[in-house]
């Protein structure tokens, strides 16, 4: 640990700005329930584990809860805007920390552009089908990016309130259809309780040509972003308690909700659910909603998909900004501490990092536009696969960093536990590596038509290149500038002093 003058005068995020509910809202908004359900459940149902998709969500809930056990143990002692970056640096060392920091930053940077692509596509389509007005998707992309830049410039409380409003409405819509289906006793084939039997998560139940790996991967993909609770630790009122609680509430709450909603979707459509999902995609949600509730609910559903995807893009903008800020404030590159590592004097937001993130997203969107690519098929899908691959690798590293921190570096023996800091992280880390394997095994199916592009073929090499740049830079600093090397991932809430 360093107490070097290099860490003095660091611009801080606004302390005590948000409470437990606010952190939960931002984490769940990043996971984007309505986008995850309407985007991923049809693929899992139609091309993955079929009628066993809800069981896949239940399995993912268990795995990610196990992962969170070790993650929250670290959160009790380390609070840093860089989250994974700081955790892995403390647990596995600065080289691994810089690799994780670069990969996580890249992931969250491209996630905003990815979700903006989905938002822009849905907005253009909704205005055309519901209002008869044709507006090019690019204008909606610019609108979304501009709103993200403006809203996240101010106090994080404003962002939390906006995200909270959108989140409540999208959960209400998903929950409404699910609850109505439950009280109707399901659809043509009843409630179909076998869909949540854990055994069916590993079968292509009801789907002759399904791929179990694809179905499970789509389930895990639905959670990306839940770990962002740790990023808001420096801005929370009591990070030692809020971050662990918010993480567990988010993981378990999202998991049970996903399992219930996907189960009710299967029940509402009956044994033909996989066939309907493969042909009509979102029809597995819209058709039962129209039949059981009415046309107005379908229209509201479509509008809430827009607001939900926008909320998700805003949450990812916040995540990316905080990673850029966390890297910048360490001043590893001269001048970054006063630019992207600076915070707003009044709002305490990483405002410069936020504008840099917006600029990067604009460039990415324009690059895809001039390449003649589609906002949904290409921007959303390709960048989501790229970011998910990177973040799953980092999650795996984070699990093993818990073991390194408590058992090899022998930090905080009062927290050290065979179950909590050794077995759970080991199981969670291995499970995360399994999910990475699933992605490699099914990436072409997950990317769909976008898998034919050169960008898709380059995804593994992009991830590898970013990791090598991070590791190489850390090794360079270790030899040429040991003082800066010691700082990598070590600036935490209490001025580089870990909590007792």
Short mmCIF file of C-alpha atoms in Angstrom, two decimals:
data_model
loop_
_atom_site.label_atom_id
_atom_site.label_comp_id
_atom_site.label_asym_id
_atom_site.label_seq_id
_atom_site.Cartn_x
_atom_site.Cartn_y
_atom_site.Cartn_z
CA UNK A 1 0.00 0.00 0.00
CA UNK A 2 1.19 3.47 -0.82
CA UNK A 3 1.07 6.73 1.08
CA UNK A 4 3.06 8.53 -1.60
CA UNK A 5 2.61 12.19 -2.28
CA UNK A 6 1.52 11.03 -5.72
CA UNK A 7 -1.92 10.35 -4.21
CA UNK A 8 -2.30 13.68 -2.45
CA UNK A 9 -4.76 16.25 -3.76
CA UNK A 10 -6.89 13.68 -5.56
CA UNK A 11 -10.24 15.07 -6.73
CA UNK A 12 -12.94 13.14 -4.94
CA UNK A 13 -16.44 12.15 -5.92
CA UNK A 14 -19.16 13.67 -3.77
CA UNK A 15 -19.28 11.79 -0.50
CA UNK A 16 -22.56 10.78 1.21
CA UNK A 17 -24.49 11.64 -1.96
CA UNK A 18 -26.61 8.51 -2.27
CA UNK A 19 -28.14 5.88 0.01
CA UNK A 20 -28.92 2.18 -0.21
CA UNK A 21 -32.02 2.56 -2.39
CA UNK A 22 -30.20 4.85 -4.82
CA UNK A 23 -27.30 2.42 -5.26
CA UNK A 24 -29.73 -0.47 -5.81
CA UNK A 25 -31.67 1.54 -8.40
CA UNK A 26 -28.51 2.33 -10.35
CA UNK A 27 -27.25 -1.26 -10.26
CA UNK A 28 -30.58 -2.76 -11.30
CA UNK A 29 -31.01 -0.11 -14.01
CA UNK A 30 -27.62 -1.16 -15.41
CA UNK A 31 -28.88 -4.74 -15.61
CA UNK A 32 -31.94 -3.29 -17.45
CA UNK A 33 -34.74 -5.77 -16.62
CA UNK A 34 -37.09 -4.92 -19.48
CA UNK A 35 -34.29 -4.92 -22.07
CA UNK A 36 -32.83 -8.14 -20.66
CA UNK A 37 -36.19 -9.91 -20.63
CA UNK A 38 -37.49 -8.81 -24.04
CA UNK A 39 -34.06 -9.15 -25.67
CA UNK A 40 -32.64 -12.31 -24.11
CA UNK A 41 -35.56 -14.54 -23.09
CA UNK A 42 -36.75 -15.03 -26.71
CA UNK A 43 -33.27 -16.21 -27.74
CA UNK A 44 -32.96 -18.56 -24.76
CA UNK A 45 -36.45 -19.91 -25.46
CA UNK A 46 -36.26 -20.12 -29.23
CA UNK A 47 -32.66 -21.19 -29.76
CA UNK A 48 -31.26 -22.17 -26.36
CA UNK A 49 -32.66 -24.39 -23.62
CA UNK A 50 -36.27 -23.96 -24.74
CA UNK A 51 -38.86 -24.49 -22.05
CA UNK A 52 -36.01 -24.79 -19.54
CA UNK A 53 -35.04 -21.11 -19.93
CA UNK A 54 -36.60 -20.10 -16.56
CA UNK A 55 -34.55 -22.87 -14.91
CA UNK A 56 -31.49 -21.33 -16.57
CA UNK A 57 -32.26 -18.03 -14.85
CA UNK A 58 -32.63 -19.84 -11.53
CA UNK A 59 -29.24 -21.52 -12.05
CA UNK A 60 -27.65 -18.15 -12.91
CA UNK A 61 -29.15 -16.64 -9.76
CA UNK A 62 -27.47 -19.30 -7.62
CA UNK A 63 -24.08 -18.94 -9.34
CA UNK A 64 -24.04 -15.14 -9.14
CA UNK A 65 -25.15 -15.19 -5.52
CA UNK A 66 -22.19 -17.44 -4.73
CA UNK A 67 -19.94 -15.02 -6.66
CA UNK A 68 -21.32 -12.11 -4.66
CA UNK A 69 -20.38 -13.68 -1.33
CA UNK A 70 -16.68 -13.09 -1.91
CA UNK A 71 -17.29 -9.83 -3.78
CA UNK A 72 -19.11 -8.32 -0.80
CA UNK A 73 -16.36 -9.50 1.57
CA UNK A 74 -13.90 -7.32 -0.37
CA UNK A 75 -16.39 -4.44 -0.40
CA UNK A 76 -16.31 -4.29 3.41
CA UNK A 77 -12.67 -3.21 3.33
CA UNK A 78 -12.05 -1.56 -0.05
CA UNK A 79 -14.13 1.24 -1.55
CA UNK A 80 -13.01 2.52 -4.92
CA UNK A 81 -14.78 4.00 -7.95
CA UNK A 82 -12.87 1.50 -10.08
CA UNK A 83 -14.51 -1.48 -8.31
CA UNK A 84 -12.96 -4.51 -10.09
CA UNK A 85 -9.85 -2.48 -10.85
CA UNK A 86 -9.23 -1.76 -7.18
CA UNK A 87 -10.28 -5.18 -5.90
CA UNK A 88 -8.07 -7.13 -8.30
CA UNK A 89 -5.10 -4.82 -7.76
CA UNK A 90 -5.31 -5.46 -4.02
CA UNK A 91 -5.89 -9.20 -4.38
CA UNK A 92 -3.77 -10.27 -7.36
CA UNK A 93 -1.32 -7.40 -7.68
CA UNK A 94 -0.92 -4.32 -9.83
CA UNK A 95 -0.26 -6.07 -13.14
CA UNK A 96 -3.48 -8.09 -12.91
CA UNK A 97 -5.22 -4.97 -11.61
CA UNK A 98 -4.22 -2.92 -14.64
CA UNK A 99 -5.31 -5.73 -16.98
CA UNK A 100 -8.69 -5.80 -15.23
CA UNK A 101 -8.93 -2.01 -15.20
CA UNK A 102 -8.35 -1.75 -18.94
CA UNK A 103 -10.76 -4.59 -19.75
CA UNK A 104 -13.51 -3.29 -17.46
CA UNK A 105 -13.13 0.26 -18.75
CA UNK A 106 -13.32 -0.93 -22.35
CA UNK A 107 -16.39 -3.03 -21.54
CA UNK A 108 -18.37 -0.22 -19.94
CA UNK A 109 -17.27 2.27 -22.59
CA UNK A 110 -18.71 0.11 -25.39
CA UNK A 111 -21.78 -0.93 -23.38
CA UNK A 112 -23.18 2.61 -23.54
CA UNK A 113 -22.86 2.73 -27.33
CA UNK A 114 -24.32 -0.78 -27.54
CA UNK A 115 -27.46 0.07 -25.58
CA UNK A 116 -27.80 3.39 -27.41
CA UNK A 117 -27.94 1.37 -30.62
CA UNK A 118 -30.81 -0.69 -29.20
CA UNK A 119 -32.56 2.46 -27.91
CA UNK A 120 -32.19 4.28 -31.23
CA UNK A 121 -33.51 1.31 -33.22
CA UNK A 122 -36.52 0.86 -30.92
CA UNK A 123 -37.26 4.61 -30.87
CA UNK A 124 -37.20 4.90 -34.65
CA UNK A 125 -39.40 1.82 -35.03
CA UNK A 126 -41.85 2.91 -32.31
CA UNK A 127 -42.32 6.40 -33.77
CA UNK A 128 -42.94 4.82 -37.18
CA UNK A 129 -45.39 2.10 -36.08
CA UNK A 130 -47.25 4.03 -33.38
CA UNK A 131 -47.08 7.60 -34.70
CA UNK A 132 -46.53 7.20 -38.42
CA UNK A 133 -43.46 9.44 -38.19
CA UNK A 134 -40.17 8.39 -39.78
CA UNK A 135 -37.08 9.66 -37.96
CA UNK A 136 -33.65 8.22 -38.71
CA UNK A 137 -32.21 6.20 -35.84
CA UNK A 138 -29.03 8.30 -35.77
CA UNK A 139 -30.93 11.30 -34.39
CA UNK A 140 -32.26 9.22 -31.51
CA UNK A 141 -28.73 7.96 -30.82
CA UNK A 142 -27.45 11.54 -30.58
CA UNK A 143 -30.40 12.51 -28.39
CA UNK A 144 -29.74 9.64 -25.98
CA UNK A 145 -26.01 10.37 -25.75
CA UNK A 146 -26.66 14.09 -25.20
CA UNK A 147 -29.17 13.43 -22.41
CA UNK A 148 -26.73 11.05 -20.72
CA UNK A 149 -23.98 13.67 -20.82
CA UNK A 150 -26.25 16.35 -19.37
CA UNK A 151 -27.94 14.32 -16.65
CA UNK A 152 -24.74 12.69 -15.36
CA UNK A 153 -22.96 16.06 -15.26
CA UNK A 154 -24.95 16.98 -12.17
CA UNK A 155 -25.19 15.49 -8.67
CA UNK A 156 -25.54 11.70 -8.77
CA UNK A 157 -28.84 12.09 -6.89
CA UNK A 158 -30.42 13.43 -10.09
CA UNK A 159 -29.29 10.36 -12.00
CA UNK A 160 -30.56 8.07 -9.22
CA UNK A 161 -34.01 9.71 -9.32
CA UNK A 162 -34.31 9.49 -13.11
CA UNK A 163 -33.15 5.88 -13.13
CA UNK A 164 -35.43 5.05 -10.22
CA UNK A 165 -38.49 6.42 -12.07
CA UNK A 166 -37.74 4.46 -15.24
CA UNK A 167 -36.87 1.33 -13.29
CA UNK A 168 -40.10 1.29 -11.29
CA UNK A 169 -42.19 1.67 -14.45
CA UNK A 170 -40.44 -1.11 -16.37
CA UNK A 171 -40.60 -3.51 -13.42
CA UNK A 172 -44.29 -2.64 -13.06
CA UNK A 173 -44.94 -3.53 -16.71
CA UNK A 174 -43.05 -6.83 -16.61
CA UNK A 175 -44.59 -7.70 -13.26
CA UNK A 176 -48.12 -6.80 -14.38
CA UNK A 177 -48.15 -9.28 -17.26
CA UNK A 178 -46.48 -11.95 -15.12
CA UNK A 179 -48.89 -11.57 -12.19
CA UNK A 180 -51.95 -11.53 -14.47
CA UNK A 181 -50.65 -14.74 -16.10
CA UNK A 182 -50.21 -16.32 -12.67
CA UNK A 183 -53.77 -15.48 -11.60
CA UNK A 184 -55.09 -16.74 -14.92
CA UNK A 185 -53.49 -20.08 -14.11
CA UNK A 186 -51.12 -19.74 -17.04
CA UNK A 187 -51.98 -20.19 -20.70
CA UNK A 188 -53.17 -23.13 -22.79
CA UNK A 189 -51.02 -25.64 -20.88
CA UNK A 190 -51.32 -24.29 -17.34
CA UNK A 191 -48.48 -22.95 -15.23
CA UNK A 192 -45.91 -25.47 -16.49
CA UNK A 193 -43.97 -25.66 -13.21
CA UNK A 194 -41.45 -28.02 -14.81
CA UNK A 195 -39.91 -24.95 -16.49
CA UNK A 196 -38.26 -23.96 -13.22
CA UNK A 197 -36.94 -27.44 -12.44
CA UNK A 198 -33.13 -26.83 -12.22
CA UNK A 199 -32.45 -30.02 -14.22
CA UNK A 200 -34.12 -28.46 -17.25
CA UNK A 201 -31.56 -25.66 -17.33
CA UNK A 202 -29.16 -28.18 -18.89
CA UNK A 203 -31.50 -29.65 -21.49
CA UNK A 204 -33.07 -28.42 -24.72
CA UNK A 205 -36.46 -29.22 -23.25
CA UNK A 206 -39.11 -28.65 -25.89
CA UNK A 207 -36.56 -27.53 -28.49
CA UNK A 208 -35.16 -30.10 -30.90
CA UNK A 209 -32.29 -27.98 -32.23
CA UNK A 210 -31.52 -25.94 -29.13
CA UNK A 211 -28.11 -25.19 -27.66
CA UNK A 212 -27.95 -25.42 -23.87
CA UNK A 213 -24.83 -23.27 -23.77
CA UNK A 214 -26.50 -20.45 -25.69
CA UNK A 215 -29.51 -20.51 -23.38
CA UNK A 216 -27.38 -20.37 -20.23
CA UNK A 217 -25.20 -17.62 -21.67
CA UNK A 218 -28.26 -15.46 -22.46
CA UNK A 219 -29.35 -15.92 -18.85
CA UNK A 220 -25.99 -14.77 -17.47
CA UNK A 221 -25.83 -11.93 -20.00
CA UNK A 222 -29.03 -10.53 -18.48
CA UNK A 223 -27.14 -9.67 -15.27
CA UNK A 224 -24.28 -7.65 -16.75
CA UNK A 225 -23.97 -4.48 -14.69
CA UNK A 226 -25.17 -5.73 -11.30
CA UNK A 227 -21.61 -5.44 -9.94
CA UNK A 228 -21.73 -1.65 -10.46
CA UNK A 229 -22.85 -1.28 -6.83
CA UNK A 230 -19.17 -1.09 -5.83
CA UNK A 231 -18.54 1.82 -8.22
CA UNK A 232 -20.82 4.04 -6.17
CA UNK A 233 -19.18 3.17 -2.85
CA UNK A 234 -17.23 6.43 -2.63
CA UNK A 235 -20.47 8.37 -3.12
CA UNK A 236 -22.62 6.31 -0.74
CA UNK A 237 -23.38 7.27 2.84
CA UNK A 238 -22.00 4.12 4.45
CA UNK A 239 -20.11 2.05 1.84
CA UNK A 240 -19.02 -0.63 4.31
CA UNK A 241 -22.66 -1.62 4.74
CA UNK A 242 -24.42 -0.24 1.67
CA UNK A 243 -22.28 -1.84 -1.05
CA UNK A 244 -22.51 -5.45 0.27
CA UNK A 245 -26.23 -5.11 0.96
CA UNK A 246 -26.98 -3.45 -2.38
CA UNK A 247 -25.03 -6.13 -4.22
CA UNK A 248 -26.84 -9.05 -2.60
CA UNK A 249 -30.24 -7.38 -2.90
CA UNK A 250 -29.57 -6.64 -6.57
CA UNK A 251 -28.34 -10.13 -7.44
CA UNK A 252 -31.02 -12.07 -5.55
CA UNK A 253 -33.80 -9.60 -6.35
CA UNK A 254 -33.01 -9.47 -10.07
CA UNK A 255 -32.58 -13.24 -10.17
CA UNK A 256 -35.90 -14.10 -8.57
CA UNK A 257 -37.66 -11.51 -10.71
CA UNK A 258 -36.07 -12.80 -13.93
CA UNK A 259 -36.95 -16.38 -13.02
CA UNK A 260 -40.56 -15.49 -12.26
CA UNK A 261 -41.07 -13.35 -15.38
CA UNK A 262 -39.47 -15.89 -17.74
CA UNK A 263 -41.51 -18.69 -16.13
CA UNK A 264 -44.76 -16.73 -16.63
CA UNK A 265 -43.78 -16.01 -20.24
CA UNK A 266 -43.42 -19.74 -20.85
CA UNK A 267 -46.70 -20.43 -19.02
CA UNK A 268 -48.58 -17.73 -20.97
CA UNK A 269 -47.49 -19.13 -24.33
CA UNK A 270 -47.62 -22.84 -23.45
CA UNK A 271 -45.57 -25.65 -24.95
CA UNK A 272 -45.34 -23.71 -28.22
CA UNK A 273 -43.37 -20.91 -26.49
CA UNK A 274 -40.03 -21.88 -28.13
CA UNK A 275 -41.65 -21.93 -31.58
CA UNK A 276 -43.31 -18.54 -31.01
CA UNK A 277 -40.10 -17.01 -29.65
CA UNK A 278 -38.09 -18.18 -32.67
CA UNK A 279 -40.59 -16.63 -35.11
CA UNK A 280 -42.06 -13.59 -33.37
CA UNK A 281 -39.35 -12.73 -30.83
CA UNK A 282 -41.00 -10.07 -28.59
CA UNK A 283 -44.37 -11.58 -29.51
CA UNK A 284 -44.00 -13.96 -26.56
CA UNK A 285 -44.46 -10.87 -24.36
CA UNK A 286 -46.81 -8.77 -26.48
CA UNK A 287 -49.32 -11.48 -27.48
CA UNK A 288 -50.23 -12.59 -23.92
CA UNK A 289 -50.24 -8.97 -22.74
CA UNK A 290 -52.76 -8.03 -25.43
CA UNK A 291 -54.95 -11.06 -24.77
CA UNK A 292 -54.99 -10.80 -20.98
CA UNK A 293 -54.78 -7.03 -20.44
CA UNK A 294 -55.40 -5.12 -23.66
CA UNK A 295 -53.87 -3.19 -26.57
CA UNK A 296 -53.10 -0.21 -24.34
CA UNK A 297 -50.77 -2.39 -22.27
CA UNK A 298 -48.86 -3.48 -25.38
CA UNK A 299 -48.40 0.15 -26.41
CA UNK A 300 -47.22 1.00 -22.90
CA UNK A 301 -44.90 -2.02 -23.00
CA UNK A 302 -43.24 -0.73 -26.18
CA UNK A 303 -42.78 2.75 -24.72
CA UNK A 304 -41.27 1.34 -21.53
CA UNK A 305 -38.79 -0.68 -23.57
CA UNK A 306 -37.58 2.69 -24.85
CA UNK A 307 -37.34 4.33 -21.43
CA UNK A 308 -35.80 1.17 -19.96
CA UNK A 309 -33.09 0.96 -22.61
CA UNK A 310 -32.35 4.66 -22.19
CA UNK A 311 -32.06 4.20 -18.41
CA UNK A 312 -29.66 1.31 -19.03
CA UNK A 313 -27.49 3.45 -21.33
CA UNK A 314 -27.39 6.18 -18.69
CA UNK A 315 -26.34 3.70 -16.03
CA UNK A 316 -23.54 2.40 -18.26
CA UNK A 317 -22.48 5.99 -18.95
CA UNK A 318 -22.08 6.44 -15.20
CA UNK A 319 -20.06 3.22 -14.93
CA UNK A 320 -17.75 4.09 -17.81
CA UNK A 321 -17.21 7.61 -16.49
CA UNK A 322 -16.20 6.31 -13.08
CA UNK A 323 -13.74 3.81 -14.52
CA UNK A 324 -12.17 6.51 -16.68
CA UNK A 325 -12.07 8.77 -13.64
CA UNK A 326 -10.53 6.04 -11.46
CA UNK A 327 -7.74 5.48 -13.98
CA UNK A 328 -7.26 9.21 -14.56
CA UNK A 329 -6.95 10.32 -10.96
CA UNK A 330 -3.93 8.05 -10.44
CA UNK A 331 -2.08 10.29 -12.92
CA UNK A 332 -0.33 7.31 -14.49
CA UNK A 333 -0.35 9.36 -17.68
CA UNK A 334 0.84 12.94 -16.99
CA UNK A 335 -1.96 15.46 -16.72
CA UNK A 336 -4.84 13.02 -16.37
CA UNK A 337 -5.36 13.80 -12.68
CA UNK A 338 -6.44 17.34 -13.62
CA UNK A 339 -8.56 16.25 -16.57
CA UNK A 340 -10.43 12.95 -16.59
CA UNK A 341 -9.38 12.38 -12.99
CA UNK A 342 -11.02 15.62 -11.82
CA UNK A 343 -14.47 16.07 -10.30
CA UNK A 344 -16.90 18.95 -10.54
CA UNK A 345 -16.30 21.45 -7.70
CA UNK A 346 -20.01 21.72 -6.92
CA UNK A 347 -21.68 18.49 -8.04
CA UNK A 348 -18.81 16.13 -7.23
CA UNK A 349 -19.40 14.27 -10.49
CA UNK A 350 -16.63 12.96 -12.80
CA UNK A 351 -17.80 15.52 -15.37
CA UNK A 352 -14.75 15.60 -17.63
CA UNK A 353 -14.56 11.78 -17.74
CA UNK A 354 -18.28 11.85 -18.57
CA UNK A 355 -17.76 14.17 -21.54
CA UNK A 356 -14.83 12.03 -22.73
CA UNK A 357 -17.09 8.96 -22.53
CA UNK A 358 -19.75 10.77 -24.56
CA UNK A 359 -17.17 11.69 -27.19
CA UNK A 360 -16.01 8.09 -27.46
CA UNK A 361 -19.61 6.85 -27.82
CA UNK A 362 -20.32 9.41 -30.55
CA UNK A 363 -17.25 8.26 -32.49
CA UNK A 364 -18.28 4.59 -32.13
CA UNK A 365 -21.85 5.25 -33.29
CA UNK A 366 -20.67 7.32 -36.26
CA UNK A 367 -18.12 4.66 -37.23
CA UNK A 368 -20.88 2.03 -37.41
CA UNK A 369 -23.18 4.46 -39.24
CA UNK A 370 -20.64 5.29 -41.94
CA UNK A 371 -19.87 1.58 -42.30
CA UNK A 372 -23.53 1.12 -43.22
CA UNK A 373 -24.31 -1.06 -40.21
CA UNK A 374 -27.62 -1.53 -38.45
CA UNK A 375 -28.10 -0.07 -34.92
CA UNK A 376 -29.68 -3.28 -33.60
CA UNK A 377 -28.04 -6.10 -35.53
CA UNK A 378 -24.55 -4.60 -35.43
CA UNK A 379 -24.10 -1.80 -32.87
CA UNK A 380 -26.12 -3.43 -30.11
CA UNK A 381 -25.15 -7.04 -30.70
CA UNK A 382 -21.46 -6.75 -31.61
CA UNK A 383 -20.58 -4.31 -28.84
CA UNK A 384 -22.61 -6.31 -26.30
CA UNK A 385 -20.68 -9.49 -27.14
CA UNK A 386 -17.36 -7.59 -26.96
CA UNK A 387 -18.16 -5.96 -23.62
CA UNK A 388 -19.66 -9.10 -22.10
CA UNK A 389 -16.61 -11.19 -22.97
CA UNK A 390 -14.34 -8.62 -21.30
CA UNK A 391 -16.46 -8.17 -18.18
CA UNK A 392 -16.92 -11.92 -17.62
CA UNK A 393 -13.14 -12.37 -17.69
CA UNK A 394 -12.80 -9.57 -15.15
CA UNK A 395 -15.49 -11.09 -12.93
CA UNK A 396 -13.55 -14.37 -12.95
CA UNK A 397 -10.37 -12.52 -11.96
CA UNK A 398 -12.28 -10.74 -9.20
CA UNK A 399 -13.33 -14.04 -7.62
CA UNK A 400 -9.75 -15.27 -7.48
CA UNK A 401 -8.60 -11.88 -6.16
CA UNK A 402 -10.77 -12.47 -3.07
CA UNK A 403 -8.78 -15.64 -2.34
CA UNK A 404 -5.52 -13.82 -2.98
CA UNK A 405 -6.46 -10.90 -0.74
CA UNK A 406 -7.61 -12.82 2.32
CA UNK A 407 -5.59 -16.05 2.09
CA UNK A 408 -2.30 -15.29 0.31
CA UNK A 409 -1.84 -11.65 1.31
CA UNK A 410 -3.41 -12.50 4.68
CA UNK A 411 -5.45 -9.30 4.93
CA UNK A 412 -8.13 -8.88 7.58
CA UNK A 413 -8.10 -12.26 9.36
CA UNK A 414 -11.31 -11.26 11.15
CA UNK A 415 -13.15 -11.49 7.81
CA UNK A 416 -11.25 -14.50 6.46
CA UNK A 417 -13.42 -17.61 6.24
CA UNK A 418 -13.17 -20.98 4.52
CA UNK A 419 -16.71 -20.65 3.18
CA UNK A 420 -16.95 -16.95 2.45
CA UNK A 421 -13.48 -16.02 1.23
CA UNK A 422 -12.18 -19.33 -0.16
CA UNK A 423 -14.82 -21.84 -1.24
CA UNK A 424 -17.48 -19.38 -2.48
CA UNK A 425 -14.99 -17.28 -4.55
CA UNK A 426 -13.40 -20.46 -5.93
CA UNK A 427 -16.76 -21.88 -7.03
CA UNK A 428 -17.87 -18.48 -8.32
CA UNK A 429 -14.65 -17.94 -10.25
CA UNK A 430 -14.79 -21.36 -11.89
CA UNK A 431 -18.45 -20.81 -12.75
CA UNK A 432 -17.58 -17.46 -14.34
CA UNK A 433 -14.86 -19.15 -16.41
CA UNK A 434 -17.48 -21.67 -17.51
CA UNK A 435 -19.69 -18.80 -18.69
CA UNK A 436 -16.73 -17.35 -20.63
CA UNK A 437 -16.40 -20.78 -22.27
CA UNK A 438 -20.11 -20.72 -23.10
CA UNK A 439 -19.65 -17.36 -24.80
CA UNK A 440 -16.76 -18.64 -26.92
CA UNK A 441 -18.74 -21.75 -27.76
CA UNK A 442 -21.89 -19.85 -28.75
CA UNK A 443 -20.70 -16.42 -29.82
CA UNK A 444 -21.79 -16.88 -33.44
CA UNK A 445 -25.31 -17.84 -32.39
CA UNK A 446 -25.42 -14.96 -29.87
CA UNK A 447 -24.29 -12.45 -32.51
CA UNK A 448 -26.71 -13.72 -35.16
CA UNK A 449 -26.31 -12.05 -38.55
CA UNK A 450 -23.62 -9.78 -37.08
CA UNK A 451 -21.31 -12.80 -36.81
CA UNK A 452 -20.57 -12.45 -40.53
CA UNK A 453 -18.74 -9.15 -40.04
CA UNK A 454 -14.99 -8.57 -39.70
CA UNK A 455 -15.57 -6.81 -36.36
CA UNK A 456 -17.07 -10.00 -34.92
CA UNK A 457 -14.03 -12.04 -35.95
CA UNK A 458 -11.77 -9.45 -34.29
CA UNK A 459 -13.56 -9.47 -30.91
CA UNK A 460 -11.29 -12.04 -29.16
CA UNK A 461 -8.22 -10.24 -30.49
CA UNK A 462 -9.50 -6.85 -29.31
CA UNK A 463 -9.98 -8.26 -25.80
CA UNK A 464 -6.53 -9.85 -25.89
CA UNK A 465 -4.92 -6.64 -27.17
CA UNK A 466 -6.51 -4.51 -24.44
CA UNK A 467 -5.39 -7.00 -21.77
CA UNK A 468 -1.82 -7.05 -23.13
CA UNK A 469 -1.66 -3.25 -23.26
CA UNK A 470 -2.77 -3.07 -19.62
CA UNK A 471 -0.33 -5.74 -18.46
CA UNK A 472 2.52 -4.36 -20.54
CA UNK A 473 2.00 -0.83 -19.25
CA UNK A 474 1.99 -2.04 -15.63
CA UNK A 475 5.24 -3.96 -16.17
CA UNK A 476 6.77 -0.88 -17.80
CA UNK A 477 5.91 1.24 -14.76
CA UNK A 478 7.27 -1.44 -12.43
CA UNK A 479 10.68 -1.10 -14.08
CA UNK A 480 10.76 2.59 -15.02
CA UNK A 481 8.59 4.26 -12.37
CA UNK A 482 8.07 2.07 -9.24
CA UNK A 483 6.33 4.89 -7.37
CA UNK A 484 3.55 5.12 -9.94
CA UNK A 485 3.43 1.34 -10.20
CA UNK A 486 2.58 1.12 -6.50
CA UNK A 487 -0.38 3.43 -7.01
CA UNK A 488 -2.12 1.23 -9.60
CA UNK A 489 -5.60 0.47 -8.29
CA UNK A 490 -4.67 1.61 -4.78
CA UNK A 491 -6.47 4.95 -4.46
CA UNK A 492 -9.49 4.11 -2.32
CA UNK A 493 -11.98 6.08 -0.25
CA UNK A 494 -9.78 6.74 2.79
CA UNK A 495 -6.83 8.08 0.81
CA UNK A 496 -5.23 4.71 0.07
CA UNK A 497 -5.89 3.26 3.51
CA UNK A 498 -7.97 0.10 3.58
CA UNK A 499 -10.79 -0.02 6.13
CA UNK A 500 -10.60 -2.12 9.24
#
